[in-house]
Coordinates of C-alpha atoms in Angstrom, one line a residue:
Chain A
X1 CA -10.5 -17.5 -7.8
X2 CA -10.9 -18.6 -11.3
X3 CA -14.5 -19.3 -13.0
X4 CA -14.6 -23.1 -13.0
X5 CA -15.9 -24.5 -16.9
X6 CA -19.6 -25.6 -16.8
X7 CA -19.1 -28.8 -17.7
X8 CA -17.3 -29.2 -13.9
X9 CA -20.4 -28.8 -12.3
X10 CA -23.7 -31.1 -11.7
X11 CA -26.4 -30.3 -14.3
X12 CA -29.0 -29.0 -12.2
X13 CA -32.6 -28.0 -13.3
X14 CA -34.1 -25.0 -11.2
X15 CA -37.4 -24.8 -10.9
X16 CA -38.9 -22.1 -12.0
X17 CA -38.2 -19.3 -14.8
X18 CA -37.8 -17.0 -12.4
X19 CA -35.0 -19.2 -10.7
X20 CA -33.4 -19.3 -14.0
X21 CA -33.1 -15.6 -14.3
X22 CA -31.9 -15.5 -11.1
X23 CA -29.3 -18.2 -12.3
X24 CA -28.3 -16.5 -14.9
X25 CA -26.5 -13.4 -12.2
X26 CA -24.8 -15.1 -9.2
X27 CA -21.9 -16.7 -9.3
X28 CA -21.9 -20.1 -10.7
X29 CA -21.3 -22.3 -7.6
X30 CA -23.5 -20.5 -5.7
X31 CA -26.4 -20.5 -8.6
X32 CA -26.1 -24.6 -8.8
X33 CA -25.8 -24.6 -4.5
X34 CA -29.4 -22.8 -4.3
X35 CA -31.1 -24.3 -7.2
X36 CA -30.1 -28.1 -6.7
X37 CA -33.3 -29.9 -6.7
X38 CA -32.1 -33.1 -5.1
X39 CA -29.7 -33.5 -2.1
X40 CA -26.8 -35.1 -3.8
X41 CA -26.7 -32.0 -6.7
X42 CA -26.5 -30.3 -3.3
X43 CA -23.8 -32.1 -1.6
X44 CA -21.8 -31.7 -5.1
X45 CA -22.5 -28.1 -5.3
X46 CA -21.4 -27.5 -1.6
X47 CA -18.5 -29.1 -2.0
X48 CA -17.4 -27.1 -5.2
X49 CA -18.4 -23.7 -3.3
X50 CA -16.2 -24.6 -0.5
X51 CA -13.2 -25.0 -2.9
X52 CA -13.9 -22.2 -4.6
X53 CA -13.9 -19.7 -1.8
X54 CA -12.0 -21.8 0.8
X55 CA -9.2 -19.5 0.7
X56 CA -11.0 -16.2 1.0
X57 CA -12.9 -17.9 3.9
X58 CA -9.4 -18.8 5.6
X59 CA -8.3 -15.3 5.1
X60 CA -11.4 -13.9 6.9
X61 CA -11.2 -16.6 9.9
X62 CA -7.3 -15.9 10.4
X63 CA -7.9 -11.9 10.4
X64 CA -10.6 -12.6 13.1
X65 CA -8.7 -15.4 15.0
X66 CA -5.3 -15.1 15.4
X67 CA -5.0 -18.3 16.9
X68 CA -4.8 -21.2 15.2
X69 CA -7.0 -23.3 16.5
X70 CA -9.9 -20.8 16.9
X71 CA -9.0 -19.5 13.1
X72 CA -10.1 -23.4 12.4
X73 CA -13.6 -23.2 14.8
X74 CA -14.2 -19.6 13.1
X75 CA -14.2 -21.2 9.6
X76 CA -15.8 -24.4 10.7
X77 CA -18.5 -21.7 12.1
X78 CA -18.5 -19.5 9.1
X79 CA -19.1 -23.3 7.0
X80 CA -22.3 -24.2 9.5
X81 CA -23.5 -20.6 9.2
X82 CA -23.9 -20.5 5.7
X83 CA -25.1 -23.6 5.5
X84 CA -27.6 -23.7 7.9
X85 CA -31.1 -23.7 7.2
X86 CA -30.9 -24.4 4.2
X87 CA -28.4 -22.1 3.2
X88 CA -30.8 -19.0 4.1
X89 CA -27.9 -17.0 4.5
X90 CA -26.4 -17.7 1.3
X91 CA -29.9 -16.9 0.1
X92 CA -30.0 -13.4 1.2
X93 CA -28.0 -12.2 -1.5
X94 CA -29.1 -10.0 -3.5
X95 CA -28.1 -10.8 -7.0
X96 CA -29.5 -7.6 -8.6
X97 CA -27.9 -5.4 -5.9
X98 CA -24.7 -3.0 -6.2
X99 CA -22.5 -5.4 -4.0
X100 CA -20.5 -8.4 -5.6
X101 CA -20.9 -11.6 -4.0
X102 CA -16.9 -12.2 -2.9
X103 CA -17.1 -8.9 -1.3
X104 CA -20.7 -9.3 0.5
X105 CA -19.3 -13.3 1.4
X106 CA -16.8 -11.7 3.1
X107 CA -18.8 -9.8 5.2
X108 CA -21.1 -11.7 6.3
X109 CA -18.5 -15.0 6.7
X110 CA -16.6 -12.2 9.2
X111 CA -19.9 -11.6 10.9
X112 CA -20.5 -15.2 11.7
X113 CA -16.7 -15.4 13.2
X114 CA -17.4 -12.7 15.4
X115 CA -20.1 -14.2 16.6
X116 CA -18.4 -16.8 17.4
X117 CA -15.9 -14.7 19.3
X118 CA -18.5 -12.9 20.8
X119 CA -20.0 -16.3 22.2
X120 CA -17.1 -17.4 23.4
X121 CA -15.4 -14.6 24.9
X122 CA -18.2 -12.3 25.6
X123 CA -19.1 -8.4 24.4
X124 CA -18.1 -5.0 24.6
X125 CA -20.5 -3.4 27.3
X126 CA -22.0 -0.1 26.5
X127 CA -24.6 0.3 24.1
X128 CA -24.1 2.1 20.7
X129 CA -25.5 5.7 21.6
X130 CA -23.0 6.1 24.0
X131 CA -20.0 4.6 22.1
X132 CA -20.9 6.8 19.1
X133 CA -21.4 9.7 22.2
X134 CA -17.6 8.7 23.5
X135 CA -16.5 8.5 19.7
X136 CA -17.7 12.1 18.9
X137 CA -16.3 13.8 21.8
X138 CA -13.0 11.7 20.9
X139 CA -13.2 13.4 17.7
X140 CA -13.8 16.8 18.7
X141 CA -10.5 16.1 21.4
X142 CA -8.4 15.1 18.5
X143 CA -9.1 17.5 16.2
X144 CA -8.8 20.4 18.6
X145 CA -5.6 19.3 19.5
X146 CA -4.7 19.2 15.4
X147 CA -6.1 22.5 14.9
X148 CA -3.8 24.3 18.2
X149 CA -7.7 24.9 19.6
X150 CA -6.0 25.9 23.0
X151 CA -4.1 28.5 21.6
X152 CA -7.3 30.0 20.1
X153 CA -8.9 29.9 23.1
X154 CA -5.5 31.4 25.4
X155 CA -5.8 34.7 23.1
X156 CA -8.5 35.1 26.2
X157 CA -7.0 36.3 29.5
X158 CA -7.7 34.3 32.4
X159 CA -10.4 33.4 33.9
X160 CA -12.2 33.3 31.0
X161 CA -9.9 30.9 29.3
X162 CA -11.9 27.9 30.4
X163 CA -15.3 29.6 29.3
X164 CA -13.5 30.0 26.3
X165 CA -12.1 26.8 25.8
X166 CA -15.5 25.2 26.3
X167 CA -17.5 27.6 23.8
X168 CA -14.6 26.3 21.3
X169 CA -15.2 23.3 22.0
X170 CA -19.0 23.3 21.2
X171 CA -18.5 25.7 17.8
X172 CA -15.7 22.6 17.1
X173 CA -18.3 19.9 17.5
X174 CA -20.8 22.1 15.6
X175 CA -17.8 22.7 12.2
X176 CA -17.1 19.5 12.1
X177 CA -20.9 18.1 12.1
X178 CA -21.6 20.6 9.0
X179 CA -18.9 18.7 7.2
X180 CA -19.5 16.7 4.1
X181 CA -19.6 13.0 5.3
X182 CA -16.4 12.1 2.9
X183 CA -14.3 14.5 4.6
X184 CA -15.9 13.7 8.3
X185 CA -14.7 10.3 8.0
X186 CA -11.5 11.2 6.9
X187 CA -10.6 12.4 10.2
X188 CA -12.2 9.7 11.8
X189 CA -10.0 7.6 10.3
X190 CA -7.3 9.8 10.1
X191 CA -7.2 10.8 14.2
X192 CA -9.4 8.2 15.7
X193 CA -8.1 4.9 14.1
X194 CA -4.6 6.5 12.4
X195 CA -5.4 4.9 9.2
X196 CA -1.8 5.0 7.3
X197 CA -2.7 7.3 4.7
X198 CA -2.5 4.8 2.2
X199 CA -5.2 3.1 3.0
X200 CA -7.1 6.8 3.3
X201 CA -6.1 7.0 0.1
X202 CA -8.3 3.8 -1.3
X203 CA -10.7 4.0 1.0
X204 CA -11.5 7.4 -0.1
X205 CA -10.4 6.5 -4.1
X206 CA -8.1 9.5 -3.9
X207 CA -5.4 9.3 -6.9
X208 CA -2.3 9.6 -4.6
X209 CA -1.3 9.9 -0.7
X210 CA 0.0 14.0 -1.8
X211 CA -4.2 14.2 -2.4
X212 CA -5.2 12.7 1.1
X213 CA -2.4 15.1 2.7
X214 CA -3.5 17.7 0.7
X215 CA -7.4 17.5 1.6
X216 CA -6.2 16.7 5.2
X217 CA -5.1 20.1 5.2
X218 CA -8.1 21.9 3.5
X219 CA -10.0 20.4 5.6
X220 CA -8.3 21.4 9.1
X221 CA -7.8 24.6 7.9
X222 CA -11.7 25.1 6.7
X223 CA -12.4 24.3 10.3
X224 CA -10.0 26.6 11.6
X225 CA -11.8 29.2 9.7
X226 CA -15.0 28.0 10.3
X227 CA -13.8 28.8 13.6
X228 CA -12.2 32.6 13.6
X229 CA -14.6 33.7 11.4
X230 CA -18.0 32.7 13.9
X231 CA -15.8 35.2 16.8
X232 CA -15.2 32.3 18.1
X233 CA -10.8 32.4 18.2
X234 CA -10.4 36.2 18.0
X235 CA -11.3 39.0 20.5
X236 CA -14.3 39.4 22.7
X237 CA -16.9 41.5 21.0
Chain B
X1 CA -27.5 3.6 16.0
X2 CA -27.9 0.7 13.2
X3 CA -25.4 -0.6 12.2
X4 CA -24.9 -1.0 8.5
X5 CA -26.3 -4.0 6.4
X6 CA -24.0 -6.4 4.9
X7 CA -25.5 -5.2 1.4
X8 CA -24.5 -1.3 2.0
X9 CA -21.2 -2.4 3.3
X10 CA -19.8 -4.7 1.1
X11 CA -21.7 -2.5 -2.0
X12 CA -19.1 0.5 0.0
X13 CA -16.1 -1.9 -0.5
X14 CA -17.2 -2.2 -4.0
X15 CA -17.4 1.4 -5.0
X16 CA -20.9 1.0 -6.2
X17 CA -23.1 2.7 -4.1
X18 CA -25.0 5.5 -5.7
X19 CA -24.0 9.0 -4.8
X20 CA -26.5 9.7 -2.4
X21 CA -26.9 5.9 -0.6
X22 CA -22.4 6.6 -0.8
X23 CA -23.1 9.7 1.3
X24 CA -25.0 8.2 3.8
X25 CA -23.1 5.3 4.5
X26 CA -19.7 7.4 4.7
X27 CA -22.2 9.8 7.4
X28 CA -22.4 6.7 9.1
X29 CA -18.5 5.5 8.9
X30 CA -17.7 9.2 10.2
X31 CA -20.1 8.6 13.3
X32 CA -20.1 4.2 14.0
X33 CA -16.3 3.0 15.1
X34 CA -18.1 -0.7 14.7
X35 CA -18.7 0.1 10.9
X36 CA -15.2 1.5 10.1
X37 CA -13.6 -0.8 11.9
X38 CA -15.5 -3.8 10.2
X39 CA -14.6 -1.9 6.8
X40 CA -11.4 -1.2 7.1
X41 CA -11.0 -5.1 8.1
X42 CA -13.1 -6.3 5.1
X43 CA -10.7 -4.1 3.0
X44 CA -7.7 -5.8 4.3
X45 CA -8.9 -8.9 3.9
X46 CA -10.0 -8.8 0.3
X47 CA -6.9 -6.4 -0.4
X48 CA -4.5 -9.7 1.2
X49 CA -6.9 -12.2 -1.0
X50 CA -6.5 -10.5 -4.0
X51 CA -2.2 -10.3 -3.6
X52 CA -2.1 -14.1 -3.5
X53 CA 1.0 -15.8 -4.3
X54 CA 1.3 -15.3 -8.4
X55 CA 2.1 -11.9 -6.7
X56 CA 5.4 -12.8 -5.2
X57 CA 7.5 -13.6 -8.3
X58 CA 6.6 -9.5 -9.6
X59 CA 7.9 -8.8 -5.8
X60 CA 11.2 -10.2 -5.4
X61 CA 13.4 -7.5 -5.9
X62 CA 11.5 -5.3 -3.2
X63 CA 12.2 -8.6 -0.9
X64 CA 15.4 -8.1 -1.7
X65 CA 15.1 -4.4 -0.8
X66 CA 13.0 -5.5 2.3
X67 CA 15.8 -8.2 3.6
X68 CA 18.6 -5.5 3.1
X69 CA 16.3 -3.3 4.8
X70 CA 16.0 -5.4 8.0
X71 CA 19.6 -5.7 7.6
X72 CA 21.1 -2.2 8.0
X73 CA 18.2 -0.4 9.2
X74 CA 15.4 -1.0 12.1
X75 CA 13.3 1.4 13.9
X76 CA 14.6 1.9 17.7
X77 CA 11.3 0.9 19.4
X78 CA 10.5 4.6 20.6
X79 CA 8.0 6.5 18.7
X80 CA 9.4 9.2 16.6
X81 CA 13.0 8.4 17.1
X82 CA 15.5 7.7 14.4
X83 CA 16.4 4.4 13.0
X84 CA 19.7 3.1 13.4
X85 CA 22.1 2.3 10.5
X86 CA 24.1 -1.2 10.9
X87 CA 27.7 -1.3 9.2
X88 CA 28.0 -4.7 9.9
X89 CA 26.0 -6.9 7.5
X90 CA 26.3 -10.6 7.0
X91 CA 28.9 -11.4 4.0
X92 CA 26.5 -14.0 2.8
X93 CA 23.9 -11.1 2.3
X94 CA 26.3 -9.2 0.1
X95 CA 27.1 -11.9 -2.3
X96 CA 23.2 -13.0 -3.0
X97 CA 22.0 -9.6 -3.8
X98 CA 23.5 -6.7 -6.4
X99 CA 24.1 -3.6 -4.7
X100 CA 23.5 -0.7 -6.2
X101 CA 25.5 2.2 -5.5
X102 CA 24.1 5.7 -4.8
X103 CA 25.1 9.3 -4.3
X104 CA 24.1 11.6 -1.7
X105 CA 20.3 13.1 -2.4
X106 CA 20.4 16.5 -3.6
X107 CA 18.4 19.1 -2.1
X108 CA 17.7 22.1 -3.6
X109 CA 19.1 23.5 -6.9
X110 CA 20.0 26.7 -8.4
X111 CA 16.4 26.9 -10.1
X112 CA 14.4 25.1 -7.5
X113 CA 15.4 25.5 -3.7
X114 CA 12.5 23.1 -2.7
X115 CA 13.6 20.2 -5.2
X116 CA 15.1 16.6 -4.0
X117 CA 17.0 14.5 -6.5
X118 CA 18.3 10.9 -6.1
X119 CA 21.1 9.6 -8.1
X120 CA 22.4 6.1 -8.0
X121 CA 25.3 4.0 -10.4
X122 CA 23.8 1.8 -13.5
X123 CA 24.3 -1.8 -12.8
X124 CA 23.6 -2.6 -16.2
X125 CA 22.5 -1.3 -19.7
X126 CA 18.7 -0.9 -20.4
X127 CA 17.3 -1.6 -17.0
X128 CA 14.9 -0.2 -15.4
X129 CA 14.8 1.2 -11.3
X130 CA 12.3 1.1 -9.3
X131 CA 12.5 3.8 -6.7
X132 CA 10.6 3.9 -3.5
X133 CA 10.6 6.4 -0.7
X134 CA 8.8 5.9 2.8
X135 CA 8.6 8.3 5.6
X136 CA 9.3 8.0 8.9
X137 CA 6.5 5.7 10.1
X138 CA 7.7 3.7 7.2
X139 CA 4.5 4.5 4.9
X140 CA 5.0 4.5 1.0
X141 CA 4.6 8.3 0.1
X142 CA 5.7 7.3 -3.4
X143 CA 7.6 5.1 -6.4
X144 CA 8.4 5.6 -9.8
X145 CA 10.6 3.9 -12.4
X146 CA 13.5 4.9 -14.5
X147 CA 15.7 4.0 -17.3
X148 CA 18.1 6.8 -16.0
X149 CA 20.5 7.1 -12.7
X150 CA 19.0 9.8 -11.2
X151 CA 15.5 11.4 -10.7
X152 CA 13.8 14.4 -9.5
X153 CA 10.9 13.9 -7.1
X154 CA 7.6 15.8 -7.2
X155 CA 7.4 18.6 -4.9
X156 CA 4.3 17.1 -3.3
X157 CA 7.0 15.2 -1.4
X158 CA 6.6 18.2 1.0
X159 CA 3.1 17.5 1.7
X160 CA 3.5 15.3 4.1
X161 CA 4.7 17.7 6.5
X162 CA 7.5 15.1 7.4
X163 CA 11.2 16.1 6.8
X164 CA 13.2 12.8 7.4
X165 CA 12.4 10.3 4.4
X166 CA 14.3 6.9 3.4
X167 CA 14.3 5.5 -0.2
X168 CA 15.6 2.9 -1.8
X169 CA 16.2 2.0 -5.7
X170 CA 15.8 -1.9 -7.0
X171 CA 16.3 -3.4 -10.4
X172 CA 15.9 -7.1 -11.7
X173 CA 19.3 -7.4 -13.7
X174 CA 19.7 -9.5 -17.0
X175 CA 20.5 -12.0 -15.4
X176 CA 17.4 -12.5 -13.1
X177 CA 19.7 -11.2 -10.4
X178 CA 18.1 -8.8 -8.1
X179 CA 19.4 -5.7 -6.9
X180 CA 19.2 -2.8 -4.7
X181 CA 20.5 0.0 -3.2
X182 CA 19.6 -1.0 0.3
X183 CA 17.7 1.6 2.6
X184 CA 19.2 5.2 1.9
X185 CA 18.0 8.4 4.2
X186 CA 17.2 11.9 3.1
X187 CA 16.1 15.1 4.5
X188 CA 14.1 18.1 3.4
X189 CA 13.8 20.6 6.3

């Protein structure tokens, strides 16, 4: 998107100094959108933020709806979303946050065509707690299965195996919660979504995939230890 | 659980959170499949927004490298198996693209066992290749670019734990011509 000269838009007088500060740090066509005074700088404004970020909108809407036709409802919606109420959404932005506006837009424009999604097609039952619940024991499954846990826990002759496997499993849930956060959700994404590593790789900002691979491995391998060295894979004391 | 606010997300995406507000969100990502989902969608998005179409014209010669690709090599369909080479490539396709000719990779020398080096034949003076290898599930693990014929890899290639890798070498000749080496297959282990 390129910045658009201020003589191409209306000239608009907000009221108040305050609005003029805030002016002064969004993004042109949305600065003249929410500080039109009379409907027709409005309508003008509108139209020149809809052909400004028309095509980022279209992108959200077609990763949403694959379908043609509900790609086109999803950015109709995403259009009376932001408009509605007089464009309180739009509003919401914080101008002296952290987040730029394109990125936060496309948030909340995906938001709105799930919702519409949602409406139409219904939602995933199940409430949160228990997906995260599901998630976690996914995680621990996963990870197990990376780190050869059933081979930690075999080094037990039988019957104890299973009392074994179990207690592994718990002292696994328990590594892998003391984690740092970073290095938690680069399993998640790693084993629970199979993120290519390239994408790891800028999620996480590492320099190159060898670093993801790399720390993928550290981190595995600090489990591991975690592990062995709590009593947990070796002999029975 | 809450889920995050459009603020802390798209502030995520940004990468200008503030240490400690980063650290909690990522908590959160580890723990909320509807969070990492939503960003790793967002991410996409803005990454396929940002690589518009005054992209394309830098691209062509990995097109080219892409369409010779589908060409003479496709993935079988079952996980982990080996693509297939084809021998028997439309003549059309030949005469629209340079080929560039390459050498068998060479694995391991006399002063570094672990080392892989490609080699290919100059199609021209003073251009310079582009060299991409994928791995098996077809993910860039690296590129580079060189003036010479031949280059040496970093031995982080073995990180990957993978020991079946495909690469292929492009250049844009002098005459706007582009050319490649099609996809070529190597192994480590």
């Amino acid at each position: 998107m390129t910045a658009q000269p201020l003589s191409a838009y209306p000239v608009l007088r907000p009221r108040s100094a305050q609005e003029r500060a805030i002016s002064r740090q969004l993004p042109e066509p949305l600065a003249y959108l929410l500080n039109g005074v009379r409907p027709s700088e409005k309508d003008e404004a509108w139209d020149r933020f809809i052909e400004d970020y028309t095509p980022l909108l279209l992108q959200v809407s077609r990763s949403v709806a694959r379908d043609r036709d509900l790609a086109m409802d999803a950015f109709t919606a995403v259009l009376e979303g932001l408009q509605e109420d007089d464009y309180r959404r739009l509003r919401a932005f914080d101008a002296n946050g952290p987040a730029s506006f394109r990125t936060w837009l496309a948030v909340v424009s995906r938001r709105l065509c799930h919702d519409l999604v949602r409406a139409r097609y219904g939602r995933r039952t199940g409430s949160p707690r228990e997906e995260g619940l599901e998630l976690r024991a996914r995680l621990v499954d996963l990870v197990g299965a990376e780190i050869d846990l059933e081979r930690l826990a075999s080094r037990q002759p039988s019957p104890e195996r299973t009392l074994r496997a179990a207690e592994l499993t718990r002292a696994l849930e328990t590594a892998l919660a003391t984690l740092p956060p970073q290095d938690r959700l680069l399993l998640a994404m790693r084993f629970e979504e199979d993120v290519p590593v390239s994408e790891i790789r800028d999620v996480l900002g590492s320099p190159t995939v060898f670093h993801v691979y790399r720390r993928l491995r550290r981190v595995l391998a600090t489990v591991r230890a975690e592990l062995e060295r709590s009593g947990i894979g070796g002999p029975t004391p | 659980m809450t889920h995050l606010s459009a603020e802390d997300l798209a502030a995520y995406l940004d990468a200008t959170l503030a240490p400690d507000t980063r650290h909690a969100v990522e908590a959160h990502l580890a723990e909320c499949r509807t969070c990492r989902a939503e960003m790793l969608e967002t991410r996409r998005i803005l990454r396929a927004h940002d690589h518009a179409p005054p992209r394309i014209r830098v691209l062509a010669p990995f097109a080219a490298a892409a369409v010779v690709a589908a060409v003479f090599l496709w993935p079988s369909g079952e996980p982990g198996s080996t693509p297939r080479l084809r021998t028997d490539a439309p003549a059309g396709l030949q005469e629209s693209i340079a080929i560039i000719p390459v050498r068998p990779a060479a694995i391991g020398s006399a002063t570094d066992p672990g080392s892989v080096t490609l080699a290919w034949d100059s199609v021209g003076p003073r251009l310079d290749y582009r060299i991409t290898v994928v791995d098996a599930h077809g993910e860039t693990v690296w590129t580079g670019t060189s003036t010479e014929t031949r280059l040496t890899l970093p031995a982080e290639i073995e990180e990957t734990g993978d020991s079946v890798f495909f690469w292929f070498v492009d250049a844009t000749l002098e005459t706007g011509e582009a050319a490649t080496s099609g996809v070529q297959e190597f192994r480590i282990r």
